[in-house]
XYZ file of N, CA and C in Angstrom:
414
model
N 0.813 -1.211 0.000
C 0.000 0.000 0.000
C 0.852 1.269 0.000
N 2.096 1.169 0.501
C 2.949 2.351 0.587
C 4.405 1.930 0.427
N 5.097 2.579 -0.504
C 6.531 2.352 -0.702
C 7.215 3.701 -0.540
N 8.264 3.722 0.280
C 9.019 4.946 0.519
C 10.463 4.763 0.080
N 10.940 5.685 -0.733
C 12.343 5.730 -1.123
C 12.951 6.962 -0.473
N 13.729 6.762 0.540
C 14.362 7.878 1.238
C 15.796 8.083 0.798
N 16.097 7.750 -0.435
C 17.440 7.959 -0.956
C 18.153 6.659 -1.264
N 17.432 5.705 -1.825
C 18.033 4.429 -2.197
C 18.187 4.299 -3.709
N 17.179 4.700 -4.446
C 17.154 4.407 -5.889
C 18.341 5.003 -6.637
N 18.873 6.120 -6.202
C 19.996 6.719 -6.923
C 21.281 5.895 -6.810
N 21.264 4.875 -5.947
C 22.427 4.008 -5.763
C 22.311 2.684 -6.513
N 21.211 2.472 -7.222
C 20.982 1.204 -7.913
C 21.158 1.430 -9.413
N 22.021 0.666 -10.027
C 22.399 0.904 -11.420
C 21.251 0.702 -12.403
N 20.474 -0.376 -12.247
C 19.429 -0.696 -13.221
C 18.128 0.017 -12.869
N 18.104 1.297 -13.111
C 16.991 2.141 -12.675
C 15.665 1.804 -13.357
N 15.632 1.410 -14.646
C 14.330 1.018 -15.213
C 13.718 -0.174 -14.465
N 14.553 -1.130 -14.078
C 14.042 -2.292 -13.345
C 13.523 -1.881 -11.976
N 14.223 -0.964 -11.312
C 13.804 -0.487 -9.993
C 12.396 0.094 -10.065
N 12.166 0.993 -11.027
C 10.861 1.662 -11.091
C 9.773 0.749 -11.634
N 10.116 -0.184 -12.486
C 9.133 -1.191 -12.908
C 8.716 -2.032 -11.702
N 9.673 -2.422 -10.870
C 9.373 -3.190 -9.656
C 8.480 -2.392 -8.709
N 8.786 -1.113 -8.526
C 7.984 -0.275 -7.628
C 6.538 -0.233 -8.102
N 6.339 0.048 -9.373
C 4.977 0.123 -9.919
C 4.258 -1.209 -9.765
N 4.952 -2.317 -10.051
C 4.328 -3.635 -9.971
C 4.056 -4.081 -8.538
N 4.853 -3.628 -7.579
C 4.637 -4.017 -6.180
C 3.482 -3.268 -5.533
N 3.177 -2.081 -6.027
C 2.102 -1.301 -5.413
C 0.740 -1.940 -5.634
N -0.072 -1.966 -4.599
C -1.479 -2.335 -4.734
C -2.221 -1.198 -5.413
N -3.375 -1.498 -5.985
C -4.215 -0.454 -6.566
C -4.523 0.583 -5.487
N -4.298 1.840 -5.794
C -4.490 2.912 -4.828
C -3.281 3.142 -3.943
N -2.266 2.273 -4.072
C -1.058 2.407 -3.258
C -0.271 3.661 -3.598
N 0.500 4.119 -2.641
C 1.243 5.370 -2.759
C 2.745 5.086 -2.754
N 3.445 5.753 -3.653
C 4.906 5.765 -3.671
C 5.360 7.167 -3.307
N 6.289 7.254 -2.383
C 6.851 8.547 -1.978
C 8.366 8.434 -2.052
N 8.979 9.418 -2.678
C 10.419 9.397 -2.860
C 11.020 10.752 -2.507
N 12.128 10.715 -1.803
C 12.951 11.894 -1.554
C 14.348 11.487 -2.006
N 14.750 12.007 -3.156
C 16.009 11.563 -3.735
C 16.763 12.741 -4.356
N 17.936 12.457 -4.878
C 18.828 13.494 -5.385
C 18.326 14.106 -6.686
N 18.325 15.448 -6.717
C 18.017 16.175 -7.940
C 19.251 16.908 -8.457
N 19.982 17.616 -7.598
C 21.101 18.421 -8.065
C 22.116 18.634 -6.943
N 23.366 18.806 -7.352
C 24.479 19.104 -6.447
C 24.776 17.968 -5.467
N 24.522 16.734 -5.916
C 24.878 15.545 -5.140
C 25.942 14.730 -5.877
N 26.772 15.390 -6.676
C 27.771 14.682 -7.472
C 28.631 13.794 -6.575
N 28.774 12.541 -6.984
C 29.550 11.590 -6.201
C 28.753 10.853 -5.151
N 27.488 11.231 -4.984
C 26.660 10.593 -3.955
C 26.114 9.250 -4.417
N 25.680 9.161 -5.659
C 25.099 7.933 -6.192
C 25.318 7.897 -7.692
N 24.646 6.965 -8.353
C 24.752 6.894 -9.809
C 23.968 8.008 -10.496
N 22.872 8.462 -9.883
C 21.931 9.341 -10.568
C 21.538 10.561 -9.750
N 21.183 11.607 -10.491
C 20.474 12.767 -9.971
C 19.264 12.908 -10.892
N 18.061 12.878 -10.347
C 16.838 12.773 -11.141
C 16.221 14.119 -11.472
N 15.606 14.186 -12.647
C 14.897 15.385 -13.086
C 13.396 15.207 -12.875
N 12.654 16.305 -12.810
C 11.194 16.187 -12.727
C 10.620 15.396 -13.901
N 11.181 15.597 -15.066
C 10.676 14.924 -16.257
C 10.747 13.400 -16.143
N 11.776 12.895 -15.457
C 11.889 11.455 -15.244
C 10.653 10.919 -14.527
N 10.266 11.596 -13.447
C 9.125 11.129 -12.665
C 7.795 11.391 -13.377
N 7.697 12.507 -14.081
C 6.472 12.798 -14.830
C 6.216 11.716 -15.870
N 7.249 11.273 -16.546
C 7.074 10.230 -17.562
C 6.868 8.852 -16.935
N 7.647 8.524 -15.932
C 7.575 7.191 -15.318
C 6.261 6.966 -14.582
N 5.747 7.979 -13.916
C 4.518 7.843 -13.146
C 3.328 8.464 -13.866
N 3.245 8.216 -15.163
C 2.128 8.724 -15.968
C 1.000 7.687 -16.018
N -0.144 8.126 -16.485
C -1.310 7.242 -16.607
C -1.029 6.050 -17.525
N -0.167 6.247 -18.500
C 0.190 5.164 -19.421
C 0.701 3.941 -18.659
N 1.389 4.189 -17.555
C 1.962 3.104 -16.753
C 1.136 2.814 -15.507
N -0.087 3.342 -15.467
C -1.006 3.046 -14.384
C -0.793 3.885 -13.139
N -0.143 5.029 -13.285
C 0.203 5.868 -12.143
C -0.288 7.294 -12.362
N -0.370 8.050 -11.273
C -0.610 9.489 -11.359
C 0.223 10.173 -10.289
N 0.734 11.329 -10.623
C 1.518 12.094 -9.659
C 0.573 12.944 -8.825
N 0.727 12.838 -7.529
C -0.052 13.632 -6.584
C 0.716 14.909 -6.240
N 2.014 14.796 -6.095
C 2.859 15.945 -5.787
C 4.257 15.716 -6.312
N 4.860 16.771 -6.832
C 6.229 16.704 -7.340
C 6.888 18.052 -7.027
N 7.942 18.006 -6.225
C 8.561 19.222 -5.706
C 10.079 19.170 -5.845
N 10.691 20.337 -5.937
C 12.128 20.489 -5.760
C 12.332 21.269 -4.465
N 13.321 20.842 -3.683
C 13.573 21.518 -2.408
C 15.042 21.403 -2.048
N 15.630 22.523 -1.710
C 16.986 22.485 -1.185
C 16.970 21.742 0.146
N 18.055 21.055 0.437
C 18.168 20.305 1.685
C 17.909 21.241 2.873
N 17.134 20.753 3.821
C 16.832 21.465 5.069
C 16.007 22.737 4.887
N 15.175 22.777 3.838
C 14.279 23.928 3.694
C 12.873 23.529 4.098
N 12.118 24.450 4.685
C 10.738 24.143 5.085
C 9.835 23.984 3.861
N 8.716 23.319 4.064
C 7.785 23.009 2.981
C 7.359 24.247 2.195
N 7.174 25.372 2.856
C 6.715 26.575 2.143
C 7.756 27.125 1.172
N 8.978 26.584 1.188
C 10.034 26.984 0.247
C 10.203 25.979 -0.888
N 9.475 24.857 -0.831
C 9.563 23.870 -1.897
C 8.919 24.422 -3.168
N 9.421 24.015 -4.317
C 8.889 24.462 -5.606
C 8.036 23.341 -6.195
N 6.749 23.618 -6.367
C 5.819 22.651 -6.944
C 6.055 22.584 -8.446
N 6.261 21.410 -8.971
C 6.634 21.260 -10.370
C 5.474 21.398 -11.349
N 4.259 21.614 -10.871
C 3.175 21.882 -11.812
C 3.396 23.232 -12.483
N 4.329 24.000 -11.952
C 4.643 25.309 -12.509
C 5.741 25.252 -13.574
N 6.087 24.033 -14.031
C 7.103 23.923 -15.072
C 6.652 24.695 -16.300
N 7.592 25.325 -16.974
C 7.281 26.145 -18.144
C 7.803 25.462 -19.402
N 7.069 25.626 -20.481
C 7.478 25.070 -21.752
C 7.633 26.210 -22.748
N 8.647 26.123 -23.555
C 8.985 27.198 -24.465
C 8.660 26.805 -25.904
N 8.852 27.716 -26.827
C 8.530 27.477 -28.231
C 9.205 26.225 -28.783
N 10.327 25.870 -28.221
C 11.042 24.673 -28.675
C 10.282 23.398 -28.312
N 9.266 23.509 -27.430
C 8.558 22.327 -26.947
C 9.264 21.687 -25.769
N 10.415 22.224 -25.417
C 11.206 21.651 -24.342
C 10.867 22.287 -23.009
N 11.018 21.495 -21.983
C 10.923 22.009 -20.621
C 12.271 22.641 -20.307
N 12.277 23.919 -20.105
C 13.524 24.614 -19.814
C 13.454 25.286 -18.450
N 12.729 24.658 -17.544
C 12.599 25.174 -16.186
C 13.964 25.166 -15.513
N 14.315 26.252 -14.908
C 15.596 26.351 -14.211
C 15.357 26.532 -12.714
N 16.026 25.729 -11.939
C 16.023 25.860 -10.488
C 17.482 26.046 -10.109
N 17.893 27.275 -10.029
C 19.302 27.579 -9.779
C 19.595 27.554 -8.288
N 20.563 26.736 -7.948
C 20.950 26.626 -6.555
C 22.360 26.068 -6.480
N 23.116 26.533 -5.529
C 24.429 25.953 -5.271
C 24.348 24.932 -4.140
N 23.151 24.780 -3.581
C 22.943 23.839 -2.475
C 22.436 22.497 -3.005
N 22.622 21.465 -2.234
C 22.070 20.163 -2.592
C 20.553 20.277 -2.642
N 19.975 19.689 -3.672
C 18.536 19.803 -3.900
C 17.922 18.418 -4.053
N 16.827 18.213 -3.337
C 16.054 16.975 -3.449
C 14.941 17.145 -4.465
N 14.500 16.020 -5.006
C 13.237 15.965 -5.717
C 12.333 15.057 -4.890
N 11.161 15.557 -4.577
C 10.201 14.833 -3.751
C 9.028 14.462 -4.641
N 8.736 13.180 -4.710
C 7.686 12.668 -5.593
C 6.676 11.879 -4.776
N 5.406 12.158 -5.005
C 4.319 11.380 -4.406
C 3.428 10.950 -5.561
N 3.283 9.635 -5.732
C 2.500 9.102 -6.850
C 1.594 7.986 -6.354
N 0.480 7.791 -7.081
C -0.503 6.774 -6.711
C -0.735 5.836 -7.898
N -0.905 4.554 -7.572
C -1.247 3.572 -8.610
C -2.754 3.638 -8.849
N -3.142 3.866 -10.110
C -4.552 4.042 -10.437
C -5.099 2.965 -11.365
N -4.209 2.179 -11.989
C -4.668 1.121 -12.894
C -3.505 0.188 -13.199
N -3.818 -0.875 -13.911
C -2.760 -1.743 -14.422
C -2.343 -1.135 -15.755
N -1.148 -0.580 -15.798
C -0.699 0.120 -16.991
C 0.245 -0.725 -17.833
N 0.798 -0.064 -18.814
C 1.783 -0.691 -19.685
C 3.071 -0.943 -18.906
N 3.899 -1.834 -19.415
C 5.201 -2.110 -18.821
C 6.196 -1.042 -19.261
N 7.048 -0.625 -18.352
C 8.114 0.317 -18.700
C 9.072 -0.269 -19.729
N 9.112 -1.596 -19.830
C 10.010 -2.250 -20.779
C 9.364 -2.464 -22.138
N 8.055 -2.645 -22.172
C 7.362 -2.829 -23.447
C 7.123 -1.503 -24.154
N 6.898 -0.455 -23.375
C 6.653 0.889 -23.907
C 7.569 1.851 -23.139
N 8.781 1.986 -23.616
C 9.817 2.736 -22.908
C 9.471 4.221 -22.872
N 9.508 4.828 -21.678
C 9.235 6.268 -21.579
C 10.225 7.080 -22.406
N 9.736 8.161 -22.962
C 10.574 9.091 -23.712
C 10.538 10.440 -23.019
N 11.598 11.193 -23.165
C 11.645 12.521 -22.576
C 10.631 13.384 -23.310
N 9.562 13.797 -22.604
C 8.424 14.409 -23.277
C 8.741 15.733 -23.945
N 9.739 16.449 -23.472
C 10.021 17.727 -24.117
C 10.612 17.532 -25.518
N 10.997 16.314 -25.844
C 11.462 16.031 -27.201
C 10.371 15.399 -28.055
N 9.273 14.969 -27.442
C 8.187 14.362 -28.206
C 7.552 15.343 -29.175
N 7.581 16.630 -28.840
C 6.939 17.648 -29.665
C 7.764 18.024 -30.895
N 9.024 17.630 -30.918
C 9.902 17.999 -32.024
C 9.588 17.137 -33.234
N 9.461 17.755 -34.391
C 9.275 17.022 -35.637
C 10.657 16.658 -36.153
N 11.093 15.440 -35.852
C 12.444 15.013 -36.189
C 12.678 14.944 -37.694
N 11.616 14.837 -38.477
C 11.769 14.793 -39.930
C 12.231 16.132 -40.482
N 11.915 17.216 -39.767
C 12.298 18.554 -40.214
C 13.707 18.934 -39.776
N 14.295 18.197 -38.849
C 15.608 18.582 -38.325
C 16.721 17.886 -39.075
């Protein structure tokens, strides 16, 4: 019913398998909550995650929905967290949201399982800001 990642996934090399396992282990209506590395954690683990990673991985296509997605500098109160629903998209179709900080920054994700979705391996997520590009014209 509830899976919490308090900073483990960034240390596991096969990240697609990790998130496929998380989605498959959740019961219907189950909640996944993650507090993991977003920026300025170089040398801490294998990965630093972007909002786009979680938006694509926890989409309805895979049977998930995001309840909350935030960026927060380490040791900042909740009222200083940045809600990622405010991401901006530019004429390029790309997400060019900038969160400038010299401090270590977490990404906090809360997602719920809403259906039996597609497999992350059968239908591999793509970075959505590139989906809008007409590759035939480039």
